CSV table of N, CA and C in Angstrom, one decimal:
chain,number,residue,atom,x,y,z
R,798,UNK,N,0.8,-1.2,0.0
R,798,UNK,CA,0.0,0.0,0.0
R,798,UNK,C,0.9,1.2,0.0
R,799,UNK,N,2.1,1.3,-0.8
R,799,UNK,CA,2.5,2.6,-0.8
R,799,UNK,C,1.7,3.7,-0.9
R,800,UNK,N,2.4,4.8,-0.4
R,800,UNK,CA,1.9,6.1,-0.6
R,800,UNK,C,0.4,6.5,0.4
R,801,UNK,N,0.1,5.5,1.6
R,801,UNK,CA,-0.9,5.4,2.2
R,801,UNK,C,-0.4,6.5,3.8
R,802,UNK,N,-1.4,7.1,3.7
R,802,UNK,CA,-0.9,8.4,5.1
R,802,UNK,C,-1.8,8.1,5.8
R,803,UNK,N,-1.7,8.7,7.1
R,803,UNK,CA,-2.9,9.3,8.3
R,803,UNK,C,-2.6,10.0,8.7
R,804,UNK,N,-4.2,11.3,8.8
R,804,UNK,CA,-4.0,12.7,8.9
R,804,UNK,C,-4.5,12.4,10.2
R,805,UNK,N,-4.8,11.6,11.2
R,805,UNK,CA,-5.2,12.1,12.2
R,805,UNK,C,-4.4,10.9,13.3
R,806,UNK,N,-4.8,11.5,14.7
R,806,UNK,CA,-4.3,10.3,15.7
R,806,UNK,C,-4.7,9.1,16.0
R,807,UNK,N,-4.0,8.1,16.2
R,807,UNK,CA,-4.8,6.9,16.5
R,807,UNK,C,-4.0,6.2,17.7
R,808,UNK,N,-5.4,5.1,18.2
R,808,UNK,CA,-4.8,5.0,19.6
R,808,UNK,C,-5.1,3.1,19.8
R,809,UNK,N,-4.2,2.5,20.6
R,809,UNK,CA,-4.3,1.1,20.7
R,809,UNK,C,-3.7,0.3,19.2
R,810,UNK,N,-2.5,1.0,18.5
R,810,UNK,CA,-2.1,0.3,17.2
R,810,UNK,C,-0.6,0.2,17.7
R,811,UNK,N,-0.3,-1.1,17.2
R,811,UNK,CA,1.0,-2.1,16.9
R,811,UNK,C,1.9,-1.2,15.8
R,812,UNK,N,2.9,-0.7,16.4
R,812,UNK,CA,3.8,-0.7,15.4
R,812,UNK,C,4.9,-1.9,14.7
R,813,UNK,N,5.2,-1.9,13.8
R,813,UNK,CA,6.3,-2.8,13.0
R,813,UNK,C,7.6,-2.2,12.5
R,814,UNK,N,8.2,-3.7,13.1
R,814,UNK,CA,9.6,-3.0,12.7
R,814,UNK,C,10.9,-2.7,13.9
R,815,UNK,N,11.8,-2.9,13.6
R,815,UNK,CA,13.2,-3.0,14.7
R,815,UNK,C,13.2,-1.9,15.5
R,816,UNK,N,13.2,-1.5,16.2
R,816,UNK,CA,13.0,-0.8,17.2
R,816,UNK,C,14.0,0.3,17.2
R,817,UNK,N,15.5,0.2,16.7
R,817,UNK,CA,16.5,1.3,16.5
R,817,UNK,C,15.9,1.9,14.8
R,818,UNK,N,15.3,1.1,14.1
R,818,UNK,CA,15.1,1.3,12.1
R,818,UNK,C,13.8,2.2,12.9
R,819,UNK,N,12.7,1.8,13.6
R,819,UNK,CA,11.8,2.9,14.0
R,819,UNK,C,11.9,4.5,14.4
R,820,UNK,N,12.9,4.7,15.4
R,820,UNK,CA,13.3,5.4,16.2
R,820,UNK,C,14.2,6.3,15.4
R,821,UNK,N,14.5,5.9,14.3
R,821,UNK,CA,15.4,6.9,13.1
R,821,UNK,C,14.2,7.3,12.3
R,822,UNK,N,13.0,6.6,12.0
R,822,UNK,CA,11.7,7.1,10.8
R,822,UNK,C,11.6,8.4,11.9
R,823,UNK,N,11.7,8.7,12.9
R,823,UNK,CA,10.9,10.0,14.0
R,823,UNK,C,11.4,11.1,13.1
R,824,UNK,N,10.6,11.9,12.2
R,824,UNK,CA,11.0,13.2,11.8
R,824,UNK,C,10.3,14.6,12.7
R,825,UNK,N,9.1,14.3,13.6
R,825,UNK,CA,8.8,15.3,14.1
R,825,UNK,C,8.8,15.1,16.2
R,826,UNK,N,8.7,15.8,16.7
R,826,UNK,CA,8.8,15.8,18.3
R,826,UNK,C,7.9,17.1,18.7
R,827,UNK,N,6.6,16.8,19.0
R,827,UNK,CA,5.6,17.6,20.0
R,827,UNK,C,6.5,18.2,21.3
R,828,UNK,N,6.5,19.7,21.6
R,828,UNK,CA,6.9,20.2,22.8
R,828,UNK,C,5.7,20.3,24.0
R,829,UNK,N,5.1,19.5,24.1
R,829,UNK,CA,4.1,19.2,25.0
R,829,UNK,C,4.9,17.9,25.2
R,830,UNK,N,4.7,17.8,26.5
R,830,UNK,CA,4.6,16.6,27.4
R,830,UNK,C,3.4,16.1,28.6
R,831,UNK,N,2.7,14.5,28.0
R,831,UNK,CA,2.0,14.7,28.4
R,831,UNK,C,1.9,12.7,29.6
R,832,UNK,N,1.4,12.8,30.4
R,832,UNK,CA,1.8,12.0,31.0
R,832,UNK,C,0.3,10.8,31.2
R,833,UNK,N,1.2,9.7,30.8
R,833,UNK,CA,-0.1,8.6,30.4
R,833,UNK,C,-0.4,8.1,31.7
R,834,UNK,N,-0.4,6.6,32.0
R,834,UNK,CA,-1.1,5.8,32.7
R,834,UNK,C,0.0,5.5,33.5
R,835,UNK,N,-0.4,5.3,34.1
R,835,UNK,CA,0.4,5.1,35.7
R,835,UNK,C,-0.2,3.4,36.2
R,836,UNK,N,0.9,2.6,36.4
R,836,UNK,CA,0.7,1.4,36.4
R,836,UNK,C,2.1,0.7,37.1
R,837,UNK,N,2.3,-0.8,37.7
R,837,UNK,CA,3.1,-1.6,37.8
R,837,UNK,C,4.4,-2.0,36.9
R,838,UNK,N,5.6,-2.7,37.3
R,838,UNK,CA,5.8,-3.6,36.6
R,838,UNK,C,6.9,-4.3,37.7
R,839,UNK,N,6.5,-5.5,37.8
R,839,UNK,CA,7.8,-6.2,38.7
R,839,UNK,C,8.0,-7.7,38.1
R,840,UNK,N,8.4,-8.3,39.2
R,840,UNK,CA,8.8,-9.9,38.6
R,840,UNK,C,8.9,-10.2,40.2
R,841,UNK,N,8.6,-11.7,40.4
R,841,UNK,CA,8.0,-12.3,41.9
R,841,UNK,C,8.0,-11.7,43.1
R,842,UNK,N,6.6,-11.0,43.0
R,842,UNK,CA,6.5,-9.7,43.9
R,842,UNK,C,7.2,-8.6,44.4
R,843,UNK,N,8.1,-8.6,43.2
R,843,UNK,CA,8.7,-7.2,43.4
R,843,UNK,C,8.1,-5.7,42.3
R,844,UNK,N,7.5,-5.4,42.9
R,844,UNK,CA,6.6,-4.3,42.1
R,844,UNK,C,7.3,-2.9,42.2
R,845,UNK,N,6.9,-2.2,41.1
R,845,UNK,CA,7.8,-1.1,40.6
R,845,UNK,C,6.9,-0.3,40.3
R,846,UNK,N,6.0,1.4,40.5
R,846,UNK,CA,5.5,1.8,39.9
R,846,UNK,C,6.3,2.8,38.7
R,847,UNK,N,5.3,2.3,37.7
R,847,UNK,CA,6.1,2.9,36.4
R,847,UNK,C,4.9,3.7,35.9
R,848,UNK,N,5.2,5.2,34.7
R,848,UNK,CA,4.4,5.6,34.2
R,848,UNK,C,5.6,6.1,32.7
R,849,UNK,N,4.5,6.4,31.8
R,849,UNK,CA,5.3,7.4,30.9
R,849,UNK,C,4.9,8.7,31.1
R,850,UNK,N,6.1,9.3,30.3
R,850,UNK,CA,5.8,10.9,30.2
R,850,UNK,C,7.0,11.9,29.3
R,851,UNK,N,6.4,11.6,28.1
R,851,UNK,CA,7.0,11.6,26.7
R,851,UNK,C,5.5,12.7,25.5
R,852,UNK,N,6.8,13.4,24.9
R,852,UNK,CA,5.9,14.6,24.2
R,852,UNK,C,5.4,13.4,22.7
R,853,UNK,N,4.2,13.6,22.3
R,853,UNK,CA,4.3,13.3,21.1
R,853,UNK,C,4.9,13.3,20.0
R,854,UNK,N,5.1,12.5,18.8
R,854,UNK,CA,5.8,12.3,17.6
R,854,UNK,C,5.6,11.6,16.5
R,855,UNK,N,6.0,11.8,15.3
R,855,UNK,CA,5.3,11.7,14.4
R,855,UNK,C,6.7,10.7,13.6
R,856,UNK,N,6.0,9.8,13.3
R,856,UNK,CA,7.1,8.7,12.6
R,856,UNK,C,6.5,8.5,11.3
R,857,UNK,N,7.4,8.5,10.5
R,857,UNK,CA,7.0,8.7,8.5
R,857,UNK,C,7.8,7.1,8.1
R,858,UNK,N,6.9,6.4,7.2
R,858,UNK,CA,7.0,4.8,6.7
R,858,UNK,C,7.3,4.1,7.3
R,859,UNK,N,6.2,3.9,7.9
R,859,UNK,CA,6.2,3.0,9.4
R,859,UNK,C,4.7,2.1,8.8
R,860,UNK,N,4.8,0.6,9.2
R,860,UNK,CA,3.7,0.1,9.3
R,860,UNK,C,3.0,-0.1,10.5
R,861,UNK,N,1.5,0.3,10.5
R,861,UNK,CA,0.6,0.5,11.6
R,861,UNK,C,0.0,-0.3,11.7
R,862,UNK,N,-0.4,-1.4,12.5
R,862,UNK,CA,-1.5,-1.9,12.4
R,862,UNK,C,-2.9,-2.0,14.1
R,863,UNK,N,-3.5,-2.2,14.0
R,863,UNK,CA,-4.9,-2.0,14.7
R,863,UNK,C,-6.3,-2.3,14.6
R,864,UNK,N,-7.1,-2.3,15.3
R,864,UNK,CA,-8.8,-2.7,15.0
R,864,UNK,C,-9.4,-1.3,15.0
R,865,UNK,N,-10.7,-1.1,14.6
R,865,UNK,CA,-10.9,0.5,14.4
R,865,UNK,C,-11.7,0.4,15.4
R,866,UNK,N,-12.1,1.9,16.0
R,866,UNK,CA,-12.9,1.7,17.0
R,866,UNK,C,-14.3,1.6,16.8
């Protein structure tokens, strides 16, 4: 599907693709920072609270995939 864009945001989708080859497509960076979900992560009851808190970005020929809402 070359040549296929999206003009708007979307939320709950899978990216593809090596994780350093991704992280080079990033051509834009939002100066807002905005702070998601706040949640766990441990390993045999050692619990860790973790959250993110990262500005939006826009990554160019990236495959997306997802269920629509």
């Amino acid at each position: 599907m070359g040549g296929s864009y999206t003009l708007y945001t979307m939320k709950n989708v899978s990216l593809s693709g090596r994780t350093l080859d991704v992280l080079k497509k990033i051509d834009a960076v939002g100066n807002d920072k905005k702070r998601g979900t706040i949640g766990f992560c441990g390993k045999d009851g050692q619990d860790v609270p973790v959250c993110e808190y990262a500005p939006h970005v826009r990554v160019t020929k990236i495959l997306v995939g997802g269920a629509s809402a």
